[in-house]
Short mmCIF file of C-alpha atoms in Angstrom, two decimals:
data_model
loop_
_atom_site.label_atom_id
_atom_site.label_comp_id
_atom_site.label_asym_id
_atom_site.label_seq_id
_atom_site.Cartn_x
_atom_site.Cartn_y
_atom_site.Cartn_z
CA MET A 800 -26.62 85.24 -1.14
CA LEU A 801 -23.73 82.83 -0.83
CA THR A 802 -20.80 83.17 -3.16
CA PHE A 803 -19.71 80.38 -5.44
CA ASP A 804 -16.54 79.90 -3.35
CA GLU A 805 -18.63 79.57 -0.18
CA ILE A 806 -20.86 76.94 -1.76
CA ARG A 807 -17.81 75.08 -2.98
CA GLU A 808 -16.37 75.18 0.53
CA ILE A 809 -19.60 73.76 2.01
CA ILE A 810 -19.67 70.91 -0.50
CA LYS A 811 -16.03 70.13 0.17
CA MET A 812 -16.58 70.01 3.94
CA ILE A 813 -19.65 67.76 3.62
CA ASP A 814 -17.83 65.55 1.19
CA GLN A 815 -15.04 64.95 3.69
CA SER A 816 -17.43 64.39 6.60
CA SER A 817 -19.75 61.51 7.44
CA ILE A 818 -22.83 63.73 6.79
CA GLN A 819 -25.18 62.09 4.27
CA HIS A 820 -27.68 64.90 3.81
CA PHE A 821 -27.42 68.68 4.29
CA GLU A 822 -29.95 71.46 3.77
CA LEU A 823 -29.52 75.21 4.16
CA ASN A 824 -32.15 77.96 3.76
CA GLN A 825 -30.74 81.49 3.75
CA ASP A 826 -32.17 84.67 2.24
CA GLY A 827 -34.39 82.78 -0.17
CA THR A 828 -31.57 80.52 -1.33
CA GLN A 829 -31.90 76.82 -0.64
CA ILE A 830 -28.94 74.43 -0.77
CA VAL A 831 -29.43 70.69 -0.54
CA VAL A 832 -26.38 68.47 -0.62
CA GLY A 833 -26.76 64.70 -0.39
CA LYS A 834 -24.60 61.66 -0.84
CA TYR A 835 -27.05 59.30 -2.54
CA ALA A 836 -26.94 56.73 -5.25
CA VAL A 837 -27.72 58.08 -8.72
CA SER A 838 -31.30 56.79 -8.84
CA SER A 839 -32.44 58.58 -5.66
CA GLN A 840 -31.34 61.92 -7.13
CA LYS A 841 -34.10 61.78 -9.72
CA ASN A 842 -36.77 61.77 -7.05
CA THR A 843 -35.53 64.90 -5.38
CA PRO A 844 -38.02 67.71 -6.13
CA LEU A 845 -36.33 70.55 -7.85
CA ASP A 846 -36.72 74.08 -6.71
CA SER A 847 -36.83 77.11 -8.89
CA GLU A 848 -33.49 78.11 -7.46
CA GLY A 849 -30.72 76.97 -9.75
CA VAL A 850 -28.23 76.39 -6.96
CA LYS A 851 -29.80 73.16 -5.88
CA GLU A 852 -29.98 71.87 -9.39
CA THR A 853 -26.35 72.62 -9.95
CA VAL A 854 -25.34 70.77 -6.79
CA SER A 855 -27.46 67.77 -7.73
CA GLN A 856 -26.11 67.64 -11.22
CA ARG A 857 -22.57 67.95 -10.01
CA SER A 858 -22.87 65.03 -7.61
CA THR A 859 -24.79 62.95 -10.15
CA ALA A 860 -22.12 63.57 -12.71
CA ALA A 861 -19.43 62.71 -10.19
CA ILE A 862 -21.15 59.44 -9.30
CA GLN A 863 -21.64 58.54 -12.94
CA GLN A 864 -18.02 59.29 -13.65
CA GLU A 865 -16.95 57.15 -10.68
CA SER A 866 -19.10 54.17 -11.66
CA ALA A 867 -17.92 54.41 -15.24
CA LYS A 868 -14.36 54.23 -13.94
CA ILE A 869 -15.16 51.10 -11.88
CA MET A 870 -16.89 49.46 -14.85
CA GLU A 871 -13.88 50.21 -17.00
CA GLU A 872 -11.59 48.68 -14.38
CA ILE A 873 -13.62 45.47 -14.17
CA GLU A 874 -13.86 45.08 -17.92
CA GLY A 875 -10.34 46.29 -18.53
CA SER A 876 -7.59 43.80 -19.14
CA HIS A 877 -5.34 45.44 -16.57
CA LEU A 878 -7.23 43.64 -13.79
CA HIS A 879 -5.63 40.33 -12.87
CA LYS A 880 -7.98 37.35 -12.76
CA ILE A 881 -7.21 34.63 -10.24
CA LEU A 882 -8.36 31.45 -11.96
CA SER A 883 -9.56 28.13 -10.60
CA THR A 884 -7.06 25.28 -10.95
CA THR A 885 -9.59 22.48 -10.33
CA VAL A 886 -13.31 21.87 -10.38
CA GLY A 887 -14.82 21.84 -6.93
CA THR A 888 -16.48 23.67 -4.09
CA PHE A 889 -15.37 27.22 -3.31
CA TYR A 890 -14.54 27.95 0.32
CA SER A 891 -13.92 31.57 1.25
CA ALA A 892 -12.82 30.80 4.82
CA PRO A 893 -10.63 28.11 6.42
CA GLU A 894 -13.64 26.84 8.39
CA PRO A 895 -17.33 27.70 8.73
CA GLY A 896 -17.82 30.89 10.70
CA ALA A 897 -14.16 31.91 10.50
CA ASP A 898 -12.94 35.15 8.92
CA PRO A 899 -12.57 34.87 5.16
CA PHE A 900 -9.10 34.39 3.68
CA VAL A 901 -9.43 37.77 1.92
CA LYS A 902 -11.90 40.64 1.88
CA MET A 903 -12.81 43.24 -0.73
CA GLY A 904 -10.20 45.96 -0.88
CA GLN A 905 -7.57 43.86 0.83
CA GLN A 906 -3.98 44.01 -0.31
CA VAL A 907 -2.58 40.61 -1.28
CA GLY A 908 0.85 39.28 -2.17
CA PRO A 909 1.74 36.52 -4.66
CA SER A 910 1.59 33.77 -2.02
CA THR A 911 -1.46 35.02 -0.12
CA VAL A 912 -4.05 32.23 0.09
CA VAL A 913 -7.30 33.69 -1.27
CA CYS A 914 -9.60 30.65 -1.08
CA VAL A 915 -9.72 26.86 -0.89
CA LEU A 916 -11.27 24.64 -3.55
CA GLU A 917 -12.35 21.11 -2.69
CA ALA A 918 -12.89 18.22 -5.04
CA MET A 919 -13.13 14.71 -3.68
CA LYS A 920 -11.29 15.64 -0.50
CA LEU A 921 -8.44 17.23 -2.37
CA PHE A 922 -8.03 20.70 -0.97
CA ASN A 923 -6.45 23.26 -3.19
CA GLU A 924 -5.22 26.42 -1.51
CA VAL A 925 -5.41 29.02 -4.26
CA GLU A 926 -2.76 31.72 -4.07
CA ALA A 927 -3.15 35.23 -5.47
CA GLY A 928 -0.09 34.90 -7.70
CA ILE A 929 0.29 38.67 -7.85
CA SER A 930 0.57 41.74 -5.60
CA GLY A 931 -2.40 44.05 -5.57
CA GLU A 932 -5.82 44.90 -4.24
CA VAL A 933 -8.81 42.55 -4.30
CA VAL A 934 -11.55 44.46 -6.16
CA GLU A 935 -14.04 41.67 -6.84
CA ILE A 936 -14.88 38.30 -5.28
CA LEU A 937 -16.82 36.32 -7.88
CA PHE A 938 -18.02 33.31 -5.86
CA LYS A 939 -19.80 32.73 -2.59
CA ASP A 940 -18.93 30.17 0.04
CA GLY A 941 -20.06 26.69 -0.97
CA GLU A 942 -20.62 27.48 -4.66
CA PHE A 943 -19.46 25.10 -7.37
CA VAL A 944 -16.54 26.24 -9.49
CA GLU A 945 -15.44 24.97 -12.93
CA TYR A 946 -11.82 24.54 -13.96
CA GLY A 947 -10.41 27.83 -15.27
CA ALA A 948 -13.20 30.02 -13.88
CA PRO A 949 -12.16 33.52 -12.67
CA LEU A 950 -12.45 33.55 -8.85
CA PHE A 951 -11.17 37.01 -7.94
CA LEU A 952 -10.25 40.24 -9.68
CA VAL A 953 -7.11 41.91 -8.42
CA LYS A 954 -5.95 45.42 -9.29
CA PRO A 955 -2.21 44.98 -9.68
CA GLU A 956 0.08 47.22 -7.68
CA MET B 1391 27.39 6.22 15.77
CA ARG B 1392 24.30 4.64 17.34
CA THR B 1393 22.99 3.88 13.84
CA SER B 1394 26.26 2.12 12.98
CA ILE B 1395 26.13 0.05 16.15
CA LEU B 1396 22.51 -0.87 15.44
CA ASN B 1397 23.29 -1.85 11.88
CA MET B 1398 26.11 -4.11 13.05
CA LEU B 1399 23.82 -5.75 15.59
CA ARG B 1400 21.15 -6.21 12.93
CA ASN B 1401 23.63 -8.00 10.70
CA TYR B 1402 24.30 -10.38 13.57
CA SER B 1403 20.64 -11.00 14.19
CA ASN B 1404 20.17 -13.54 16.98
CA GLU B 1405 23.92 -13.88 17.46
CA TYR B 1406 26.21 -12.15 19.88
CA LEU B 1407 28.61 -9.51 18.72
CA SER B 1408 31.49 -8.74 21.03
CA GLY B 1409 32.08 -5.26 22.32
CA GLU B 1410 35.68 -5.66 21.22
CA GLU B 1411 34.62 -6.31 17.61
CA ILE B 1412 32.34 -3.27 17.56
CA SER B 1413 35.05 -1.16 19.12
CA ARG B 1414 37.60 -2.30 16.50
CA GLN B 1415 35.31 -1.76 13.49
CA LEU B 1416 34.05 1.64 14.57
CA ALA B 1417 37.33 2.75 16.17
CA VAL B 1418 35.80 3.86 19.45
CA SER B 1419 36.38 2.74 23.04
CA ARG B 1420 34.38 -0.11 24.56
CA THR B 1421 33.18 2.31 27.24
CA ALA B 1422 31.77 4.59 24.57
CA ILE B 1423 29.97 1.63 23.00
CA TRP B 1424 28.55 0.62 26.37
CA LYS B 1425 27.15 4.14 26.77
CA HIS B 1426 25.54 4.07 23.31
CA ILE B 1427 24.00 0.68 24.08
CA GLN B 1428 22.46 2.13 27.26
CA THR B 1429 20.95 5.00 25.26
CA LEU B 1430 19.49 2.57 22.72
CA LYS B 1431 17.96 0.52 25.54
CA GLN B 1432 16.38 3.66 26.94
CA GLY B 1433 14.96 4.30 23.49
CA GLY B 1434 13.11 0.98 23.64
CA TYR B 1435 15.60 -1.35 21.93
CA GLU B 1436 15.93 -4.73 23.62
CA ILE B 1437 19.64 -5.47 23.70
CA GLU B 1438 21.00 -8.37 25.68
CA ALA B 1439 24.51 -7.94 27.12
CA HIS B 1440 26.50 -11.05 27.94
CA PRO B 1441 29.75 -10.63 29.92
CA ARG B 1442 31.88 -12.73 27.58
CA ARG B 1443 29.96 -13.09 24.33
CA GLY B 1444 28.95 -9.46 23.86
CA TYR B 1445 25.72 -7.83 22.69
CA ARG B 1446 22.67 -9.22 20.95
CA LEU B 1447 19.68 -7.38 19.46
CA LYS B 1448 16.52 -9.03 20.71
CA GLY B 1449 13.84 -6.57 19.74
CA VAL B 1450 13.29 -3.16 18.21
CA PRO B 1451 10.73 -0.73 19.61
CA ASP B 1452 7.52 -0.03 17.71
CA PHE B 1453 8.53 3.55 17.12
CA LEU B 1454 8.49 4.76 13.56
CA LEU B 1455 12.16 5.74 13.62
CA PRO B 1456 13.67 6.70 10.26
CA ASP B 1457 16.42 4.06 10.43
CA GLU B 1458 13.89 1.36 11.26
CA ILE B 1459 11.63 2.46 8.41
CA ARG B 1460 14.43 2.46 5.84
CA ASP B 1461 15.57 -0.99 6.95
CA GLN B 1462 13.60 -3.42 4.73
CA LEU B 1463 11.75 -0.60 2.92
CA GLN B 1464 10.82 -1.78 -0.58
CA THR B 1465 10.50 1.57 -2.36
CA LYS B 1466 12.55 3.55 -4.84
CA THR B 1467 11.74 7.07 -3.63
CA LEU B 1468 9.01 7.10 -0.97
CA GLY B 1469 10.63 7.49 2.43
CA GLN B 1470 14.11 6.96 1.01
CA LYS B 1471 15.72 10.40 0.87
CA GLU B 1472 13.87 12.41 3.48
CA ILE B 1473 11.98 11.23 6.55
CA PHE B 1474 10.90 13.98 8.92
CA TYR B 1475 10.23 12.17 12.18
CA LEU B 1476 8.67 14.08 15.05
CA GLU B 1477 7.46 13.14 18.49
CA ASN B 1478 4.67 15.69 18.42
CA ILE B 1479 3.32 18.19 15.89
CA ASP B 1480 0.10 20.08 15.21
CA SER B 1481 -0.48 18.25 11.93
CA THR B 1482 1.87 16.26 9.71
CA ASN B 1483 0.23 17.88 6.66
CA ASN B 1484 1.21 21.34 7.87
CA GLU B 1485 4.81 20.23 8.31
CA ALA B 1486 4.82 18.45 4.92
CA LYS B 1487 3.46 21.55 3.17
CA LYS B 1488 6.18 23.61 4.83
CA GLN B 1489 8.88 21.17 3.69
CA ALA B 1490 7.36 21.06 0.19
CA ASN B 1491 7.47 24.85 -0.04
CA LEU B 1492 11.09 24.76 1.12
CA GLY B 1493 11.83 22.44 -1.80
CA CYS B 1494 11.97 18.91 -0.37
CA HIS B 1495 12.17 16.00 -2.81
CA GLU B 1496 9.27 13.99 -4.12
CA GLY B 1497 8.75 11.04 -1.81
CA ALA B 1498 9.64 12.91 1.38
CA ILE B 1499 7.51 11.75 4.30
CA VAL B 1500 6.52 13.35 7.60
CA LEU B 1501 5.68 11.15 10.57
CA SER B 1502 4.75 12.04 14.09
CA GLU B 1503 4.13 9.82 17.09
CA MET B 1504 1.17 12.07 17.89
CA GLN B 1505 -0.67 15.11 16.51
CA ASN B 1506 -2.21 17.79 18.67
CA GLY B 1507 -4.02 19.47 15.78
CA GLY B 1508 -4.63 16.60 13.37
CA ARG B 1509 -7.10 17.79 10.76
CA GLY B 1510 -9.96 16.23 8.94
CA ARG B 1511 -12.15 17.90 6.37
CA ILE B 1512 -12.76 21.61 7.01
CA SER B 1513 -12.79 22.35 10.75
CA ARG B 1514 -12.87 18.73 11.85
CA SER B 1515 -10.10 17.33 14.00
CA TRP B 1516 -8.50 13.90 13.86
CA PHE B 1517 -7.90 12.01 17.11
CA SER B 1518 -4.17 11.13 17.01
CA PRO B 1519 -2.88 9.70 20.32
CA ALA B 1520 0.83 9.01 20.87
CA GLY B 1521 2.23 5.80 19.43
CA LYS B 1522 -1.17 4.31 18.63
CA GLY B 1523 -1.57 5.14 15.00
CA ILE B 1524 0.30 6.07 11.87
CA TRP B 1525 0.06 9.81 11.40
CA LEU B 1526 1.73 10.25 8.06
CA SER B 1527 2.04 12.77 5.24
CA VAL B 1528 3.68 12.11 1.89
CA VAL B 1529 4.93 14.77 -0.51
CA LEU B 1530 4.45 14.06 -4.22
CA ARG B 1531 5.23 16.21 -7.22
CA PRO B 1532 2.99 14.61 -9.85
CA PRO B 1533 3.83 15.24 -13.50
CA PHE B 1534 0.16 15.22 -14.49
CA HIS B 1535 -2.28 18.10 -14.96
CA PRO B 1536 -3.93 19.71 -11.88
CA TYR B 1537 -7.27 18.63 -13.37
CA ASP B 1538 -6.30 15.00 -12.60
CA ALA B 1539 -5.13 15.73 -9.05
CA PRO B 1540 -8.39 14.91 -7.21
CA LYS B 1541 -7.94 11.28 -8.29
CA CYS B 1542 -4.86 11.15 -6.02
CA THR B 1543 -7.25 10.81 -3.09
CA LEU B 1544 -8.78 7.65 -4.58
CA LEU B 1545 -5.29 6.38 -5.41
CA ALA B 1546 -4.20 6.77 -1.79
CA ALA B 1547 -7.30 4.94 -0.54
CA VAL B 1548 -6.67 2.02 -2.92
CA ALA B 1549 -3.01 1.71 -1.87
CA VAL B 1550 -3.71 1.92 1.86
CA THR B 1551 -6.62 -0.55 1.68
CA LYS B 1552 -4.48 -3.05 -0.20
CA ALA B 1553 -1.61 -2.65 2.28
CA ILE B 1554 -3.90 -3.07 5.32
CA ARG B 1555 -5.58 -6.14 3.84
CA SER B 1556 -2.25 -7.79 3.03
CA VAL B 1557 -0.50 -7.03 6.35
CA THR B 1558 -3.37 -7.42 8.83
CA GLN B 1559 -6.00 -9.48 6.97
CA VAL B 1560 -8.59 -6.91 8.06
CA GLN B 1561 -11.12 -6.76 5.21
CA CYS B 1562 -11.68 -3.04 5.18
CA GLY B 1563 -13.23 -1.14 2.25
CA ILE B 1564 -13.39 2.34 0.77
CA LYS B 1565 -16.21 4.81 1.28
CA TRP B 1566 -16.27 7.41 -1.51
CA PRO B 1567 -13.99 9.16 -2.03
CA ASN B 1568 -11.31 7.96 0.34
CA ASP B 1569 -12.35 6.99 3.86
CA ILE B 1570 -11.43 3.46 4.83
CA LEU B 1571 -14.09 1.67 6.87
CA TYR B 1572 -14.43 -1.59 8.70
CA GLU B 1573 -17.98 -2.70 9.51
CA GLY B 1574 -19.17 0.84 8.85
CA LYS B 1575 -16.66 2.47 11.19
CA LYS B 1576 -13.78 4.65 10.12
CA ILE B 1577 -10.28 3.17 10.39
CA VAL B 1578 -8.39 5.55 8.08
CA GLY B 1579 -8.99 9.16 7.09
CA ILE B 1580 -7.14 10.74 4.19
CA LEU B 1581 -6.77 14.47 3.60
CA THR B 1582 -4.96 15.65 0.49
CA GLU B 1583 -3.77 19.17 -0.16
CA MET B 1584 -2.45 20.61 -3.40
CA ASN B 1585 -0.47 23.61 -4.47
CA ALA B 1586 -0.72 24.19 -8.22
CA GLU B 1587 -0.41 26.60 -11.11
CA MET B 1588 -2.98 26.59 -13.93
CA ASP B 1589 -1.21 23.87 -15.87
CA ALA B 1590 1.23 22.27 -13.44
CA ILE B 1591 1.19 20.85 -9.93
CA ASN B 1592 3.82 22.19 -7.54
CA HIS B 1593 3.13 19.58 -4.91
CA VAL B 1594 0.48 17.29 -3.51
CA VAL B 1595 0.57 16.38 0.17
CA ILE B 1596 -1.34 13.22 1.03
CA GLY B 1597 -2.02 13.05 4.75
CA MET B 1598 -3.41 10.00 6.44
CA GLY B 1599 -4.50 9.08 9.90
CA ILE B 1600 -4.49 5.32 10.44
CA ASN B 1601 -6.00 4.08 13.68
CA VAL B 1602 -3.76 1.14 14.56
CA ASN B 1603 -3.67 0.22 18.26
CA ILE B 1604 -6.47 2.29 19.78
CA SER B 1605 -8.92 0.37 21.93
CA GLN B 1606 -12.60 1.21 21.45
CA GLU B 1607 -12.75 2.77 24.95
CA GLU B 1608 -9.82 5.06 24.18
CA PHE B 1609 -11.76 6.90 21.47
CA PRO B 1610 -13.48 10.06 22.65
CA LEU B 1611 -17.17 9.47 23.29
CA GLU B 1612 -18.32 11.26 20.13
CA LEU B 1613 -16.18 8.95 17.96
CA ARG B 1614 -16.84 5.62 19.65
CA GLN B 1615 -19.80 4.74 17.41
CA ILE B 1616 -18.22 5.91 14.17
CA ALA B 1617 -14.51 5.06 14.47
CA THR B 1618 -12.49 1.95 15.19
CA SER B 1619 -8.94 0.67 14.86
CA LEU B 1620 -7.07 -2.18 13.21
CA SER B 1621 -6.28 -3.81 16.56
CA VAL B 1622 -9.99 -3.86 17.42
CA ALA B 1623 -10.86 -5.28 13.99
CA ALA B 1624 -8.09 -7.90 14.10
CA ASP B 1625 -8.53 -8.53 17.82
CA LYS B 1626 -4.76 -8.31 18.42
CA PRO B 1627 -2.07 -5.62 18.54
CA ILE B 1628 -0.73 -4.66 15.11
CA PRO B 1629 2.98 -3.75 14.74
CA ARG B 1630 3.07 -0.37 13.05
CA LEU B 1631 6.44 -0.57 11.32
CA PRO B 1632 5.76 -3.36 8.78
CA LEU B 1633 2.36 -1.83 8.06
CA LEU B 1634 3.90 1.57 7.37
CA GLN B 1635 6.51 0.01 5.09
CA GLU B 1636 3.82 -1.82 3.13
CA ILE B 1637 1.70 1.35 2.85
CA LEU B 1638 4.63 3.29 1.41
CA SER B 1639 5.40 0.47 -0.97
CA ALA B 1640 1.79 0.11 -2.14
CA LEU B 1641 1.40 3.87 -2.53
CA GLU B 1642 4.49 4.07 -4.71
CA LYS B 1643 3.35 1.16 -6.87
CA GLU B 1644 -0.08 2.72 -7.50
CA TYR B 1645 1.48 6.10 -8.17
CA HIS B 1646 3.98 4.77 -10.69
CA LYS B 1647 1.27 2.74 -12.38
CA VAL B 1648 -0.89 5.83 -12.81
CA ILE B 1649 2.01 7.88 -14.17
CA GLN B 1650 2.91 5.17 -16.69
CA HIS B 1651 -0.51 3.85 -17.69
CA GLY B 1652 -3.09 6.40 -16.58
CA PHE B 1653 -5.89 6.14 -14.04
CA VAL B 1654 -8.11 3.45 -15.58
CA GLU B 1655 -6.72 0.43 -13.75
CA MET B 1656 -6.54 2.24 -10.40
CA LEU B 1657 -10.19 3.30 -10.73
CA ASP B 1658 -11.15 -0.33 -11.40
CA GLU B 1659 -9.30 -1.38 -8.24
CA TRP B 1660 -11.18 1.35 -6.38
CA ARG B 1661 -14.50 -0.06 -7.62
CA GLU B 1662 -13.54 -3.52 -6.33
CA LEU B 1663 -12.53 -2.21 -2.90
CA SER B 1664 -15.49 0.16 -2.55
CA VAL B 1665 -18.20 -0.22 0.07
CA THR B 1666 -20.19 2.71 -1.36
CA LEU B 1667 -21.22 1.37 -4.77
CA GLY B 1668 -24.56 -0.39 -4.78
CA GLN B 1669 -25.66 1.37 -1.59
CA THR B 1670 -28.23 4.05 -0.90
CA VAL B 1671 -26.34 7.19 0.02
CA ASP B 1672 -27.24 10.52 1.56
CA ILE B 1673 -25.45 13.48 0.05
CA ILE B 1674 -25.07 16.64 2.07
CA GLY B 1675 -23.90 19.46 -0.17
CA ALA B 1676 -23.12 23.03 0.81
CA SER B 1677 -26.73 24.08 0.37
CA GLU B 1678 -28.88 21.04 -0.43
CA LYS B 1679 -29.46 17.48 0.67
CA SER B 1680 -30.35 14.54 -1.53
CA SER B 1681 -30.18 10.78 -1.58
CA GLY B 1682 -30.05 8.02 -4.13
CA LEU B 1683 -28.36 4.84 -5.26
CA ALA B 1684 -24.58 5.02 -5.74
CA VAL B 1685 -24.17 3.29 -9.10
CA ASP B 1686 -20.57 3.92 -10.18
CA ILE B 1687 -17.68 6.37 -10.37
CA ASP B 1688 -16.78 8.10 -13.64
CA LYS B 1689 -13.37 8.54 -15.27
CA ASP B 1690 -12.67 11.54 -13.00
CA GLY B 1691 -13.46 9.57 -9.86
CA ALA B 1692 -16.72 11.46 -9.29
CA LEU B 1693 -19.53 9.48 -7.70
CA LEU B 1694 -22.51 8.75 -9.93
CA VAL B 1695 -25.74 8.64 -7.98
CA GLU B 1696 -29.17 7.80 -9.37
CA ILE B 1697 -31.59 10.33 -7.95
CA GLU B 1698 -35.22 10.07 -9.07
CA GLY B 1699 -34.29 8.40 -12.33
CA ARG B 1700 -31.49 10.83 -13.21
CA ILE B 1701 -27.77 10.21 -12.82
CA GLU B 1702 -26.10 12.96 -10.82
CA LYS B 1703 -22.37 13.47 -10.69
CA ILE B 1704 -21.10 14.17 -7.16
CA ILE B 1705 -17.73 15.88 -6.85
CA ALA B 1706 -17.72 17.36 -3.37
CA GLY B 1707 -19.67 17.28 -0.16
CA ASP B 1708 -20.37 14.66 2.44
CA VAL B 1709 -21.62 11.33 1.25
CA SER B 1710 -22.81 8.93 3.90
CA ILE B 1711 -23.95 5.40 3.37
CA ARG B 1712 -27.43 4.85 4.69
CA PRO B 1713 -27.28 1.78 6.93
CA ARG B 1714 -29.69 -0.91 5.81
CA SER B 1715 -28.68 -4.27 7.17
CA LYS B 1716 -25.41 -4.98 8.85
CA ASN B 1717 -24.18 -7.70 6.51
CA LEU B 1718 -24.15 -5.29 3.58
CA LEU B 1719 -21.53 -3.06 5.13
#
């Protein structure tokens, strides 16, 4: 029988590794550790052994906690919205097929160009206006944007 | 020093000015003046030297030199304070944006004899050979709301069309929003870039490529059927300098009119100069294609197209005029 500290150590090691799924059968004790989305956890058959259940519940709780935090960040006023200064077409890259101006998770500065908006051949290079991390890109390449629409969410530094 | 000598010669147009007189007025030796005259001649100025009578200015080169532009320029601000003149650059718009960010004045202009990275709409290049066109960018700092900024592209097209018609007699017209065509072929392309806050414009850079003295054979093969130049349309070489001066003057007039009285009159002028209205057009958007009859533009400058009985408002995308019969274009 594994001790609680040993189980904790295993979880910690798996958590820091690239392993997605781990199973261990030893002396009638089964441990299953997986890094899945919340919904897939429900389908995992539960054993009579409580260990597995505990592990599942722990990771489910952790995921729920994490997603709650993200939701709070998106809805929270502390996220900076980069707004559209004209109506027009949203371009995420300087030209078709090129790398986008910014990607999710990228650090930006106040004068970093985040996208280009076009209306009647007027091209508007939108700058971030703030230092921080891009956490949400709200439009896709070629989509139509209204004046004042939020284009990006930035977590300020 | 060379500018002073030139200005003196200009004031004596068609008459001789003695080396001694120049030397006295500018307080430099006659040898020094002779050297400056040689440099000017190398720069393309035609200066006649007569052993006893002195120097006479016979002709100025068709370079777009700042001093030549300012001479006879009928504007208050455009091209008056700052002219950035370059022999070669990637794109005059890039340079103008740089100068605008460094804080140049409204009305500053950037000119290059050629561009090696002239840009059209996203990812398209603009053929800009040396000395054969006007590759120009103008920096404006409009007092109006960013929402109104897209109309600057129509404003530029109106001003340039009027200037071309008055200087060259070439009856070109505007394809929505701001290409200038002659017999269905492109003569001028305009690309405008803006830097703005939510409620104020920092700067607008209006860039234009004007095909002036490019023969049809000089265009790259892929452009030969869709582009042309003023010299081809007029069937004679067109001096660039007076055309540039008239463009700057017309642009300033339209701009001041819009600031003082709003966009209504300019939009009416656009309607009169348009070759798009009344035509069947194909619209290629980011994701869909459609076609219909171009009926009008609205107060924002958007194109109104009748598609299957409904009026659609077109703000962006490529609009091409479907050729029907040649005399309609």
